[in-house]
Amino acid sequence: MTVFPSAKPSSAAVPNELFDPKALAHRALAGPPFTKEEMLALLRDPEDPEVLHILCRAAHLVRLKVFGNVLVLRGIIEFSNICRNDCLYCGLRRSNRNLVRYRMDEEEIFAAVERAIRMGFRRIVLQSGEDGAWHPDRLVRLVREIVTRYGVVLTLSVGELPFEAYRRLMDAGAYRYLMRHETSDPELYARLHPGTSFGVRREHLYTLKSLGYATGPGMMVGLPGQTLESLVDDVIFMRELRAEMAGVGPFIPHPETPLRDAAPGSPILTLKMVALTRLNLPETHLPATTALRVAFRDNPHLPLLCGPNVVMPDVTPPRWKVHYDLYPGKTKADLVDDGENVYAYWERQAAEVGLVVD
Ligand code: SAH
Ligand code: SF4
C-alpha cells in the first residue's frame, strides 16, 4: 500500500488508520459512523493534496464496492430560468436584471425529452427557478404526461412547493426530488436566503423524504462565512436524513449578484467534501456536480475518481441553456458542440477512467 508520510496526524487522539484509504473504506462500509472530530481531523489542512489523495482513494473504493464500475447518466432539462427567489449567490435570482429570461412550454419540453432519449438517456431531471407560471397543477400534468408517454425515470428540482403538491407530483410519477439544503448553518442560511430559514428548508426535505421521494439535499462548499465545522454538519445532516442523493459543489461567485467579490470555493476542499460524503453515505447517489466539473475543467477525470457515481449532463435545448446562468462557466460545462451527442461524450469520458455508463 502506498504510504503518505506527510499526511500522518500529529494528535494522539486521532488513530493513524484514519489516514489510510483501505481502513477508511472499510470503516465507511462496516461502521461505526465517523464522528465529527474524526471528520474535522481529516479536514484539518483543507488544501493538503495528500489527504485529498487518501480520501479520494477511499471514496473510490467504496463506490466500486457499492456501484461497481457503473456511471449513471441523467439528462437535465432546465425548463425555466424565471425565479421568484433572491438567493444571494445565484445568477437566476429575481434581482438580476441582466439575464435573458425564458420559459419552455410543454411541447418544447416533450421535444427535449425525446431528443435526450434519442441520445440514449433513460433518466431525466427537470430543473427550474421557482417560476410561478409553472403552477403545481400544470407541473402535475407535465410529469404524468412525460412518465406515461416516455417511461423515463423522472427527477424534479423545481424548488419549494406546497406540501400537498409534492404528494400529487409523486402520484403523477415523479420518483426523485433534488433540493439542496445549501448550508446547515442556520445563520448563514438566513443571510443567503432573504425571507426564509434553514428550518423551513429542513421541513421541506423531511416532508419529501416521508412522502417516499428519493430525496437529494446537498451543499455548496466555500460560501462566504462558512466554517469547516458547518461543512461537517452538512454531511451529518445528509446522513441523518438518509439522503438517497447528495449534490456537493463549490460556490462560484456570479458577477451579477451581491456575492460577486467573494472568494470562490476551493476545488480541493470541495472534492474532499465529496469524498467525505461518499464515506458517510456509501449507498447514496452522488453526482460529479456541474460546478465541481467546472472547477476541475483542467483535470476532468479527477472528480470521477473521488466517489461520484452519477453525472447529469445538460440536455436543455442549446438556444435556452446559455441563459441558465446559475454561475460563471455553468452554461459551457460539458465540452461538447451543440449538435454533438452528450450521452456518447460521457460514454467516452467514463471509458477513459474504466467506468461504463448506464
Ligand atoms: N431553483 C431550484 C433549482 C435551481 S438552483 C433550487 O433552488 O433548488 C440549483 C442549485 O444551483 C442550487 O441548489 C445551488 O446550490 C446551485 N447554485 C446556485 N448558484 C450557485 C453558485 N453561484 N455557485 C455554485 N452553485 C450555485
Ligand atoms: Fe431561484 Fe434556485 Fe437560484 Fe435560489 S438557487 S435564486 S431558488 S434558481
CSV table of C-alpha atoms and ligand atoms in Angstrom, one decimal:
chain,number,residue,atom,x,y,z
A,1,MET,CA,0.0,0.0,0.0
A,2,THR,CA,1.2,3.5,-0.8
A,3,VAL,CA,2.4,5.5,2.2
A,4,PHE,CA,1.6,9.1,2.6
A,5,PRO,CA,4.3,10.3,5.1
A,6,SER,CA,3.3,13.9,5.4
A,7,ALA,CA,-0.3,13.0,6.0
A,8,LYS,CA,0.3,11.5,9.4
A,9,PRO,CA,-1.8,13.2,12.0
A,10,SER,CA,0.0,14.9,14.9
A,11,SER,CA,-2.7,14.4,17.5
A,12,ALA,CA,-2.5,11.2,19.6
A,13,ALA,CA,-6.3,11.3,19.8
A,14,VAL,CA,-6.6,10.6,16.0
A,15,PRO,CA,-5.8,7.0,15.1
A,16,ASN,CA,-3.4,6.5,12.2
A,17,GLU,CA,-5.9,4.4,10.3
A,18,LEU,CA,-8.0,7.4,9.7
A,19,PHE,CA,-5.4,8.4,7.1
A,20,ASP,CA,-5.3,5.0,5.3
A,21,PRO,CA,-7.5,4.5,2.3
A,22,LYS,CA,-8.4,0.9,2.8
A,23,ALA,CA,-9.1,1.3,6.5
A,24,LEU,CA,-11.2,4.4,5.8
A,25,ALA,CA,-13.2,2.5,3.1
A,26,HIS,CA,-13.7,-0.5,5.5
A,27,ARG,CA,-14.9,1.8,8.2
A,28,ALA,CA,-17.3,3.5,5.8
A,29,LEU,CA,-18.9,0.2,4.9
A,30,ALA,CA,-18.7,-1.6,8.3
A,31,GLY,CA,-19.1,1.4,10.7
A,32,PRO,CA,-19.2,2.8,13.3
A,33,PRO,CA,-20.2,6.1,11.8
A,34,PHE,CA,-17.4,8.7,11.5
A,35,THR,CA,-17.5,11.2,14.4
A,36,LYS,CA,-17.4,15.0,13.9
A,37,GLU,CA,-14.0,15.1,15.5
A,38,GLU,CA,-12.6,12.5,13.1
A,39,MET,CA,-14.0,14.3,10.1
A,40,LEU,CA,-12.5,17.6,11.3
A,41,ALA,CA,-9.2,15.9,11.7
A,42,LEU,CA,-9.3,14.8,8.1
A,43,LEU,CA,-10.1,18.3,7.0
A,44,ARG,CA,-7.5,20.0,9.3
A,45,ASP,CA,-5.4,21.2,6.4
A,46,PRO,CA,-8.1,21.9,3.9
A,47,GLU,CA,-5.7,22.3,0.9
A,48,ASP,CA,-3.4,19.3,1.7
A,49,PRO,CA,-3.2,17.3,-1.6
A,50,GLU,CA,-2.1,14.1,0.1
A,51,VAL,CA,-5.1,13.9,2.3
A,52,LEU,CA,-7.2,14.6,-0.8
A,53,HIS,CA,-5.5,11.6,-2.4
A,54,ILE,CA,-6.2,9.4,0.6
A,55,LEU,CA,-9.9,10.5,0.8
A,56,CYS,CA,-10.4,10.0,-2.9
A,57,ARG,CA,-8.9,6.6,-3.0
A,58,ALA,CA,-11.1,5.5,-0.1
A,59,ALA,CA,-14.2,7.1,-1.6
A,60,HIS,CA,-13.5,5.4,-4.9
A,61,LEU,CA,-13.0,2.0,-3.3
A,62,VAL,CA,-16.4,2.4,-1.6
A,63,ARG,CA,-18.2,3.5,-4.8
A,64,LEU,CA,-16.6,0.5,-6.6
A,65,LYS,CA,-17.8,-1.8,-3.9
A,66,VAL,CA,-21.4,-0.4,-3.9
A,67,PHE,CA,-22.0,0.5,-7.5
A,68,GLY,CA,-19.3,-1.4,-9.4
A,69,ASN,CA,-17.8,0.5,-12.3
A,70,VAL,CA,-21.2,1.9,-13.4
A,71,LEU,CA,-21.6,5.6,-14.1
A,72,VAL,CA,-25.3,6.6,-14.0
A,73,LEU,CA,-26.3,9.3,-16.5
A,74,ARG,CA,-29.3,11.6,-16.0
A,75,GLY,CA,-30.1,14.2,-18.6
A,76,ILE,CA,-31.1,17.5,-17.2
A,77,ILE,CA,-33.6,19.8,-18.8
A,78,GLU,CA,-33.6,23.4,-17.4
A,79,PHE,CA,-37.1,24.4,-18.5
A,80,SER,CA,-37.3,27.9,-16.9
A,81,ASN,CA,-34.8,30.3,-15.6
A,82,ILE,CA,-37.5,32.6,-14.1
A,83,CYS,CA,-37.3,32.7,-10.3
A,84,ARG,CA,-39.3,34.4,-7.6
A,85,ASN,CA,-36.4,34.0,-5.0
A,86,ASP,CA,-33.4,36.1,-4.4
A,87,CYS,CA,-30.8,33.7,-3.2
A,88,LEU,CA,-27.7,35.9,-2.8
A,89,TYR,CA,-25.3,33.5,-4.7
A,90,CYS,CA,-27.4,32.7,-7.7
A,91,GLY,CA,-27.4,34.2,-11.2
A,92,LEU,CA,-31.1,33.4,-11.6
A,93,ARG,CA,-32.1,35.5,-8.6
A,94,ARG,CA,-35.0,37.8,-9.3
A,95,SER,CA,-32.9,40.9,-8.7
A,96,ASN,CA,-30.6,40.1,-11.6
A,97,ARG,CA,-32.0,42.3,-14.4
A,98,ASN,CA,-29.1,41.4,-16.8
A,99,LEU,CA,-30.4,38.0,-17.7
A,100,VAL,CA,-32.5,36.9,-20.7
A,101,ARG,CA,-35.4,35.1,-19.1
A,102,TYR,CA,-37.1,32.1,-20.8
A,103,ARG,CA,-39.8,29.6,-20.0
A,104,MET,CA,-40.2,26.5,-22.1
A,105,ASP,CA,-43.7,25.2,-22.7
A,106,GLU,CA,-45.0,21.6,-22.7
A,107,GLU,CA,-44.3,21.0,-26.3
A,108,GLU,CA,-40.7,22.2,-26.1
A,109,ILE,CA,-40.2,20.1,-23.0
A,110,PHE,CA,-41.5,17.0,-24.7
A,111,ALA,CA,-39.3,17.6,-27.7
A,112,ALA,CA,-36.3,18.0,-25.3
A,113,VAL,CA,-37.2,14.7,-23.6
A,114,GLU,CA,-37.4,13.0,-27.0
A,115,ARG,CA,-34.1,14.4,-28.1
A,116,ALA,CA,-32.5,13.1,-24.8
A,117,ILE,CA,-34.0,9.6,-25.3
A,118,ARG,CA,-32.7,9.5,-28.9
A,119,MET,CA,-29.2,10.2,-27.5
A,120,GLY,CA,-29.5,7.3,-25.1
A,121,PHE,CA,-30.9,8.8,-21.8
A,122,ARG,CA,-33.5,6.9,-19.8
A,123,ARG,CA,-33.4,9.1,-16.8
A,124,ILE,CA,-34.5,12.8,-16.9
A,125,VAL,CA,-34.2,15.6,-14.5
A,126,LEU,CA,-36.5,18.6,-14.8
A,127,GLN,CA,-35.0,21.7,-13.2
A,128,SER,CA,-36.1,25.4,-13.0
A,129,GLY,CA,-36.2,28.5,-10.9
A,130,GLU,CA,-39.2,28.9,-8.7
A,131,ASP,CA,-41.4,30.0,-11.5
A,132,GLY,CA,-45.0,30.9,-10.5
A,133,ALA,CA,-46.3,30.3,-14.1
A,134,TRP,CA,-45.4,26.7,-13.6
A,135,HIS,CA,-48.2,26.2,-11.1
A,136,PRO,CA,-48.2,22.8,-9.3
A,137,ASP,CA,-51.4,21.7,-11.3
A,138,ARG,CA,-49.5,22.3,-14.5
A,139,LEU,CA,-46.4,20.5,-13.2
A,140,VAL,CA,-48.5,17.5,-12.2
A,141,ARG,CA,-50.0,17.3,-15.8
A,142,LEU,CA,-46.5,17.6,-17.2
A,143,VAL,CA,-45.0,14.9,-15.0
A,144,ARG,CA,-47.9,12.5,-15.7
A,145,GLU,CA,-47.6,13.0,-19.4
A,146,ILE,CA,-43.8,12.6,-19.5
A,147,VAL,CA,-43.8,9.4,-17.4
A,148,THR,CA,-46.6,7.7,-19.2
A,149,ARG,CA,-45.6,8.8,-22.7
A,150,TYR,CA,-41.9,8.1,-22.4
A,151,GLY,CA,-41.4,5.7,-19.5
A,152,VAL,CA,-38.4,7.6,-18.2
A,153,VAL,CA,-37.4,7.8,-14.5
A,154,LEU,CA,-38.1,11.4,-13.6
A,155,THR,CA,-36.4,13.6,-11.1
A,156,LEU,CA,-37.7,17.1,-10.1
A,157,SER,CA,-35.6,20.0,-9.0
A,158,VAL,CA,-38.0,23.0,-9.1
A,159,GLY,CA,-37.6,24.4,-5.6
A,160,GLU,CA,-40.1,24.6,-2.7
A,161,LEU,CA,-43.8,23.9,-3.4
A,162,PRO,CA,-46.8,23.5,-1.1
A,163,PHE,CA,-46.5,20.1,0.7
A,164,GLU,CA,-49.7,18.7,-1.0
A,165,ALA,CA,-48.1,19.4,-4.4
A,166,TYR,CA,-45.2,17.1,-3.6
A,167,ARG,CA,-47.7,14.3,-2.9
A,168,ARG,CA,-49.6,14.9,-6.2
A,169,LEU,CA,-46.4,15.0,-8.2
A,170,MET,CA,-45.3,11.7,-6.7
A,171,ASP,CA,-48.7,10.2,-7.6
A,172,ALA,CA,-48.2,11.5,-11.1
A,173,GLY,CA,-45.0,9.5,-11.3
A,174,ALA,CA,-42.1,11.7,-10.1
A,175,TYR,CA,-39.5,9.5,-8.4
A,176,ARG,CA,-36.8,11.7,-7.0
A,177,TYR,CA,-36.6,15.3,-5.8
A,178,LEU,CA,-33.5,17.3,-5.6
A,179,MET,CA,-33.5,20.2,-3.1
A,180,ARG,CA,-30.2,21.2,-1.7
A,181,HIS,CA,-30.1,22.3,1.9
A,182,GLU,CA,-27.3,24.7,0.7
A,183,THR,CA,-25.8,25.1,4.2
A,184,SER,CA,-26.7,23.6,7.5
A,185,ASP,CA,-25.5,26.8,9.3
A,186,PRO,CA,-28.8,28.5,10.2
A,187,GLU,CA,-27.3,32.0,10.4
A,188,LEU,CA,-25.5,31.7,7.1
A,189,TYR,CA,-28.7,30.2,5.6
A,190,ALA,CA,-30.7,33.1,6.7
A,191,ARG,CA,-28.2,35.6,5.3
A,192,LEU,CA,-28.2,33.9,1.9
A,193,HIS,CA,-31.9,33.4,1.6
A,194,PRO,CA,-33.9,36.6,2.3
A,195,GLY,CA,-37.3,35.9,3.9
A,196,THR,CA,-36.8,32.2,4.8
A,197,SER,CA,-34.8,30.0,7.1
A,198,PHE,CA,-33.0,26.7,7.4
A,199,GLY,CA,-35.8,25.3,9.5
A,200,VAL,CA,-38.2,25.8,6.5
A,201,ARG,CA,-35.8,24.0,4.2
A,202,ARG,CA,-35.3,21.2,6.6
A,203,GLU,CA,-39.1,20.7,6.9
A,204,HIS,CA,-39.4,20.5,3.1
A,205,LEU,CA,-36.7,17.9,2.9
A,206,TYR,CA,-38.1,15.8,5.7
A,207,THR,CA,-41.6,16.1,4.0
A,208,LEU,CA,-40.2,14.9,0.7
A,209,LYS,CA,-38.5,12.0,2.5
A,210,SER,CA,-41.6,11.0,4.4
A,211,LEU,CA,-43.7,11.0,1.2
A,212,GLY,CA,-41.3,8.4,-0.3
A,213,TYR,CA,-39.2,10.5,-2.7
A,214,ALA,CA,-35.6,9.6,-3.3
A,215,THR,CA,-34.5,12.8,-1.7
A,216,GLY,CA,-31.5,14.8,-2.8
A,217,PRO,CA,-30.1,17.5,-0.4
A,218,GLY,CA,-26.7,19.0,-0.9
A,219,MET,CA,-24.5,22.0,-0.2
A,220,MET,CA,-22.1,24.5,-1.7
A,221,VAL,CA,-18.6,24.5,-0.4
A,222,GLY,CA,-16.8,27.8,0.2
A,223,LEU,CA,-19.8,30.1,0.9
A,224,PRO,CA,-18.6,33.3,2.5
A,225,GLY,CA,-18.6,32.8,6.2
A,226,GLN,CA,-18.9,29.1,6.1
A,227,THR,CA,-16.7,27.1,8.5
A,228,LEU,CA,-15.2,23.6,8.3
A,229,GLU,CA,-17.4,22.6,11.2
A,230,SER,CA,-20.5,23.6,9.4
A,231,LEU,CA,-19.4,21.6,6.4
A,232,VAL,CA,-19.0,18.5,8.6
A,233,ASP,CA,-22.5,19.3,10.0
A,234,ASP,CA,-23.7,19.3,6.3
A,235,VAL,CA,-22.5,15.8,5.9
A,236,ILE,CA,-24.1,14.7,9.2
A,237,PHE,CA,-27.4,16.4,8.2
A,238,MET,CA,-27.4,14.4,5.0
A,239,ARG,CA,-26.5,11.2,6.9
A,240,GLU,CA,-29.4,11.8,9.4
A,241,LEU,CA,-31.8,12.5,6.6
A,242,ARG,CA,-30.6,9.2,4.9
A,243,ALA,CA,-30.4,11.1,1.7
A,244,GLU,CA,-30.7,9.0,-1.5
A,245,MET,CA,-28.8,11.6,-3.4
A,246,ALA,CA,-26.3,14.3,-2.4
A,247,GLY,CA,-25.2,17.2,-4.6
A,248,VAL,CA,-22.0,18.8,-3.5
A,249,GLY,CA,-20.2,21.5,-5.4
A,250,PRO,CA,-18.1,24.6,-5.0
A,251,PHE,CA,-19.6,28.1,-4.6
A,252,ILE,CA,-18.7,30.1,-7.7
A,253,PRO,CA,-19.3,33.8,-7.4
A,254,HIS,CA,-21.6,35.3,-10.1
A,255,PRO,CA,-20.8,38.9,-11.2
A,256,GLU,CA,-24.5,39.9,-11.2
A,257,THR,CA,-25.1,39.0,-7.5
A,258,PRO,CA,-24.2,40.7,-4.2
A,259,LEU,CA,-21.5,38.0,-3.7
A,260,ARG,CA,-19.6,39.0,-6.9
A,261,ASP,CA,-16.5,39.8,-4.9
A,262,ALA,CA,-16.5,36.8,-2.6
A,263,ALA,CA,-13.7,34.2,-3.0
A,264,PRO,CA,-14.7,31.1,-4.9
A,265,GLY,CA,-14.9,27.8,-3.1
A,266,SER,CA,-11.7,25.8,-3.0
A,267,PRO,CA,-11.8,22.9,-5.6
A,268,ILE,CA,-9.6,20.7,-3.3
A,269,LEU,CA,-11.8,21.2,-0.3
A,270,THR,CA,-14.9,20.6,-2.3
A,271,LEU,CA,-13.5,17.4,-3.6
A,272,LYS,CA,-12.7,16.4,-0.1
A,273,MET,CA,-16.3,17.0,0.9
A,274,VAL,CA,-17.5,14.9,-2.0
A,275,ALA,CA,-15.3,12.1,-0.8
A,276,LEU,CA,-16.3,12.5,2.8
A,277,THR,CA,-20.0,12.4,1.7
A,278,ARG,CA,-19.3,9.1,-0.1
A,279,LEU,CA,-17.6,7.7,3.0
A,280,ASN,CA,-20.6,8.7,5.2
A,281,LEU,CA,-23.3,7.8,2.8
A,282,PRO,CA,-21.9,4.7,0.9
A,283,GLU,CA,-25.1,3.9,-0.9
A,284,THR,CA,-26.2,7.4,-1.8
A,285,HIS,CA,-26.2,8.5,-5.4
A,286,LEU,CA,-23.5,11.1,-5.6
A,287,PRO,CA,-23.2,13.2,-8.8
A,288,ALA,CA,-20.0,14.8,-10.1
A,289,THR,CA,-21.9,18.1,-10.0
A,290,THR,CA,-21.6,20.6,-12.8
A,291,ALA,CA,-20.0,23.2,-10.6
A,292,LEU,CA,-17.4,20.6,-9.5
A,293,ARG,CA,-16.7,19.7,-13.1
A,294,VAL,CA,-16.3,23.4,-13.9
A,295,ALA,CA,-13.8,23.8,-11.1
A,296,PHE,CA,-11.9,20.8,-12.4
A,297,ARG,CA,-12.1,21.7,-16.1
A,298,ASP,CA,-8.3,21.2,-16.4
A,299,ASN,CA,-8.4,17.8,-14.8
A,300,PRO,CA,-11.8,16.4,-15.7
A,301,HIS,CA,-11.2,12.8,-14.7
A,302,LEU,CA,-10.4,13.6,-11.1
A,303,PRO,CA,-13.9,14.2,-9.8
A,304,LEU,CA,-15.0,10.8,-11.3
A,305,LEU,CA,-12.4,9.1,-9.2
A,306,CYS,CA,-13.4,10.6,-5.8
A,307,GLY,CA,-16.7,8.8,-5.0
A,308,PRO,CA,-19.3,10.1,-7.5
A,309,ASN,CA,-21.4,7.5,-9.4
A,310,VAL,CA,-23.6,9.9,-11.3
A,311,VAL,CA,-23.3,12.7,-14.0
A,312,MET,CA,-26.2,14.9,-15.0
A,313,PRO,CA,-25.3,16.3,-18.5
A,314,ASP,CA,-27.3,19.3,-19.7
A,315,VAL,CA,-29.8,18.4,-22.4
A,316,THR,CA,-31.6,21.7,-22.4
A,317,PRO,CA,-32.1,23.0,-26.0
A,318,PRO,CA,-28.9,25.0,-26.9
A,319,ARG,CA,-30.9,28.2,-27.5
A,320,TRP,CA,-32.0,28.3,-23.9
A,321,LYS,CA,-29.2,26.6,-22.0
A,322,VAL,CA,-26.9,29.6,-22.5
A,323,HIS,CA,-29.3,31.6,-20.3
A,324,TYR,CA,-29.5,29.1,-17.4
A,325,ASP,CA,-26.6,31.1,-15.9
A,326,LEU,CA,-26.5,30.0,-12.2
A,327,TYR,CA,-22.8,30.7,-12.0
A,328,PRO,CA,-19.9,31.5,-14.5
A,329,GLY,CA,-18.9,28.5,-16.5
A,330,LYS,CA,-22.1,26.7,-16.0
A,331,THR,CA,-23.6,27.0,-19.4
A,332,LYS,CA,-20.4,25.6,-21.1
A,333,ALA,CA,-19.7,22.8,-18.6
A,334,ASP,CA,-20.0,19.9,-21.0
A,335,LEU,CA,-17.2,20.2,-23.5
A,336,VAL,CA,-19.4,19.3,-26.5
A,337,ASP,CA,-20.6,21.1,-29.5
A,338,ASP,CA,-24.3,21.9,-29.7
A,339,GLY,CA,-25.0,19.2,-32.3
A,340,GLU,CA,-23.0,16.6,-30.5
A,341,ASN,CA,-24.5,13.7,-28.5
A,342,VAL,CA,-23.6,14.4,-24.9
A,343,TYR,CA,-24.5,10.8,-23.9
A,344,ALA,CA,-21.9,9.5,-26.3
A,345,TYR,CA,-19.5,12.1,-25.0
A,346,TRP,CA,-19.9,10.7,-21.4
A,347,GLU,CA,-19.6,7.1,-22.6
A,348,ARG,CA,-16.1,8.1,-23.9
A,349,GLN,CA,-15.2,10.0,-20.7
A,350,ALA,CA,-16.3,7.1,-18.5
A,351,ALA,CA,-14.3,4.6,-20.5
A,352,GLU,CA,-11.2,6.7,-20.1
A,353,VAL,CA,-11.3,6.1,-16.3
A,354,GLY,CA,-12.5,2.4,-16.5
A,355,LEU,CA,-16.2,3.1,-16.0
A,356,VAL,CA,-19.2,2.1,-18.1
A,357,VAL,CA,-22.3,4.3,-18.4
A,358,ASP,CA,-25.8,3.1,-17.6
B,1,SAH,N1,-34.4,26.7,-8.1
B,1,SAH,C1,-34.1,25.3,-7.7
B,1,SAH,C2,-33.1,24.6,-8.7
B,1,SAH,C3,-32.1,25.5,-9.4
B,1,SAH,S1,-30.8,26.1,-8.5
B,1,SAH,C4,-33.5,25.3,-6.3
B,1,SAH,O1,-33.0,26.3,-5.9
B,1,SAH,O2,-33.5,24.2,-5.7
B,1,SAH,C5,-29.8,24.6,-8.3
B,1,SAH,C6,-28.6,24.8,-7.4
B,1,SAH,O3,-27.6,25.6,-8.0
B,1,SAH,C7,-28.9,25.4,-6.1
B,1,SAH,O4,-29.4,24.5,-5.2
B,1,SAH,C8,-27.5,25.9,-5.7
B,1,SAH,O5,-26.8,25.0,-4.8
B,1,SAH,C9,-26.7,25.9,-7.0
B,1,SAH,N2,-26.1,27.2,-7.3
B,1,SAH,C10,-26.8,28.4,-7.5
B,1,SAH,N3,-25.9,29.4,-7.6
B,1,SAH,C11,-24.7,28.9,-7.4
B,1,SAH,C12,-23.3,29.5,-7.4
B,1,SAH,N4,-23.1,30.8,-7.5
B,1,SAH,N5,-22.3,28.6,-7.2
B,1,SAH,C13,-22.5,27.3,-7.1
B,1,SAH,N6,-23.7,26.7,-7.1
B,1,SAH,C14,-24.8,27.5,-7.2
B,2,SF4,FE1,-34.0,30.6,-7.6
B,2,SF4,FE2,-32.9,28.2,-7.1
B,2,SF4,FE3,-31.4,30.4,-7.9
B,2,SF4,FE4,-32.5,30.4,-5.4
B,2,SF4,S1,-30.9,28.9,-6.2
B,2,SF4,S2,-32.5,32.1,-6.9
B,2,SF4,S3,-34.4,29.3,-5.8
B,2,SF4,S4,-32.9,29.3,-9.1
